[in-house]
Coordinates of C-alpha atoms in Angstrom, one line a residue:
X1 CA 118.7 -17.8 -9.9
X2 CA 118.8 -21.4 -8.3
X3 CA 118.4 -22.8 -4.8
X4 CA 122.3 -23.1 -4.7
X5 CA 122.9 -19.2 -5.0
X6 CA 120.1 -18.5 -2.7
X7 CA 120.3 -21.4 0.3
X8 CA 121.6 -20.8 3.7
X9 CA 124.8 -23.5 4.2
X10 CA 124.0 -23.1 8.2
X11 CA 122.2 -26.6 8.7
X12 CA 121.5 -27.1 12.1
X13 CA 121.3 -30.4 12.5
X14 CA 118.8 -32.1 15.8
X15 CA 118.4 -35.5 17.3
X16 CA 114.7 -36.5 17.9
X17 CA 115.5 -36.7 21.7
X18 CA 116.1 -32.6 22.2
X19 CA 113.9 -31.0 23.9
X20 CA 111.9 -28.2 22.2
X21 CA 113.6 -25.5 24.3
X22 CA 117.0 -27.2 23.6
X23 CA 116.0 -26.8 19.6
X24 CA 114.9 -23.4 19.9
X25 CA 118.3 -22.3 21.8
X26 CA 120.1 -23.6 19.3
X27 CA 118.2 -22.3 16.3
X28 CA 118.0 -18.5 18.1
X29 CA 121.8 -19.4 18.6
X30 CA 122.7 -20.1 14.9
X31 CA 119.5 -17.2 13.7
X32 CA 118.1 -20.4 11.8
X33 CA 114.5 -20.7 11.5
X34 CA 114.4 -24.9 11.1
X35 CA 116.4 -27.1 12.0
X36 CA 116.8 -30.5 10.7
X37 CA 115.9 -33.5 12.4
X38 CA 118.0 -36.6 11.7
X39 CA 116.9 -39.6 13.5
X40 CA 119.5 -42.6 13.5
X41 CA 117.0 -45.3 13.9
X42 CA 114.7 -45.0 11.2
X43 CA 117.9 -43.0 8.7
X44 CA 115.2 -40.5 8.2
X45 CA 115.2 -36.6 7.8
X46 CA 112.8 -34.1 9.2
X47 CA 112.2 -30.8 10.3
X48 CA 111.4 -28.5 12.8
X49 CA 110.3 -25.2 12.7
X50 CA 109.8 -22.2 14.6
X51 CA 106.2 -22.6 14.0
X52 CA 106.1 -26.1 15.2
X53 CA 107.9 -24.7 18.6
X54 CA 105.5 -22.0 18.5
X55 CA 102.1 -24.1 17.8
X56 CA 103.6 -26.1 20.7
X57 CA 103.9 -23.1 23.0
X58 CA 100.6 -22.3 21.9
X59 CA 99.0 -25.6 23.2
X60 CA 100.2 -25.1 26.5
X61 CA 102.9 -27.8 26.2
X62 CA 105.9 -28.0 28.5
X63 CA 109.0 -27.2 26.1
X64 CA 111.5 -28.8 28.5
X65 CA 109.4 -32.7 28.2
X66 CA 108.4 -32.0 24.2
X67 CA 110.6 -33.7 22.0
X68 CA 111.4 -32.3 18.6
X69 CA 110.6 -36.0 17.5
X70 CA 107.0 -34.9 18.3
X71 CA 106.7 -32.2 16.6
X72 CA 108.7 -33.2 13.3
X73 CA 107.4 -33.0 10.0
X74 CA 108.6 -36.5 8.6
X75 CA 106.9 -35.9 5.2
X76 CA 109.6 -33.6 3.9
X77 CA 109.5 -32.3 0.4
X78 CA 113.2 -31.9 -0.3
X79 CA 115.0 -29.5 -2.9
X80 CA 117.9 -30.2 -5.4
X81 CA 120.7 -27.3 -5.6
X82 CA 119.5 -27.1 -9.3
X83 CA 116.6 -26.3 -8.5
X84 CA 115.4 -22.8 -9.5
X85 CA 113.8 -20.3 -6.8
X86 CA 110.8 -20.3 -8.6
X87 CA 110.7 -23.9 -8.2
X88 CA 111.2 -24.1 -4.8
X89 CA 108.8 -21.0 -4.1
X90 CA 106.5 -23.1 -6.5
X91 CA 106.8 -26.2 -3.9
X92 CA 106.5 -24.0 -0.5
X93 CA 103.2 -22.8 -1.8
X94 CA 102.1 -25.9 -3.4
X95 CA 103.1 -27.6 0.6
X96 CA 102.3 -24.6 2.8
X97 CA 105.3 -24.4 3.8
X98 CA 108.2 -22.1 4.7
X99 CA 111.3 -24.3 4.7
X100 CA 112.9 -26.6 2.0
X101 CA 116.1 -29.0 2.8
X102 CA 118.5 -29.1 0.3
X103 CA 119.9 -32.0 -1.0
X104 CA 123.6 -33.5 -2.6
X105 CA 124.3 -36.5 -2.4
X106 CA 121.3 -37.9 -0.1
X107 CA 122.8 -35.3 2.7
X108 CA 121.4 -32.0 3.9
X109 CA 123.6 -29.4 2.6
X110 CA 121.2 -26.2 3.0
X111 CA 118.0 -24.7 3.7
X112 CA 116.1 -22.3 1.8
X113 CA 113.5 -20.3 2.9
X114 CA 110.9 -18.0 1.8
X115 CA 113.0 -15.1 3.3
X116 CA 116.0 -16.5 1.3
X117 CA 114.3 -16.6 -2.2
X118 CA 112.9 -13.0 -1.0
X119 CA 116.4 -11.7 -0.1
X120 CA 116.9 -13.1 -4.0
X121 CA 113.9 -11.5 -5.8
X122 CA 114.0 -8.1 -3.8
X123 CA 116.8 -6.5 -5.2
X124 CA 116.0 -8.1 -8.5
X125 CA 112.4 -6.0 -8.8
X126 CA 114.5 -3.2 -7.7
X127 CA 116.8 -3.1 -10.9
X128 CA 113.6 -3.9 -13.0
X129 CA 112.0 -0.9 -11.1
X130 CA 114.7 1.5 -12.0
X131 CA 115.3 0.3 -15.7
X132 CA 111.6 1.2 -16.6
X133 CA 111.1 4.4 -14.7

């Protein structure tokens, strides 16, 4: 199976200026985990994850004056529709992380997550299960 047939097409796309509350409205709005960060000065991608919102919290840091531009991750390993799940697992455990943008074109045109490939693989193991018992 490949990150195509597996990625959410939701992308919730952020400007470095919103505030971390802001972010985490709108992902609990869409039932995103990540949203992606698209900065129009530098033409760069990054993301934002729960975790980074929660880390935050965590800290004791006002949500309303954090930026997601703070909290981005800006070093982004990015996944190709083609790729296969056990790729993109492959490169969330590799990175430690949960999250993967998908690419076309030099555009975001997914996400994929662990719970995605999981959704993928579950009912997978299941139909394994049953054929050998």
């Amino acid at each position: 199976m490949l990150v195509r047939d597996a990625m959410s097409t939701v992308v919730l796309t952020i400007g470095p200026a919103h505030t971390l509350r802001q972010a985490a409205s709108l992902m609990s709005a869409r039932r995103v985990g990540a949203a992606v960060v698209l900065d129009p000065d530098t033409s760069g991608l990054g993301i934002l994850t729960e975790r980074d919102i929660l880390v935050s919290l965590g800290l004791g840091q006002n949500p309303d004056r954090e930026t997601a531009g703070t909290h981005t991750t800006t070093d982004v390993v990015f996944a190709a529709p083609a790729w296969t799940l056990k790729d993109a697992a492959r490169a969330m455990t590799h990175g430690g992380f949960r999250h993967l943008i998908v690419l076309g074109d030099s555009e975001p045109i997914g996400v994929v997550s662990v719970r995605d490939i999981l959704r993928c693989w579950a009912p997978a193991e299941r139909r394994t299960a049953t054929l050998a018992g």
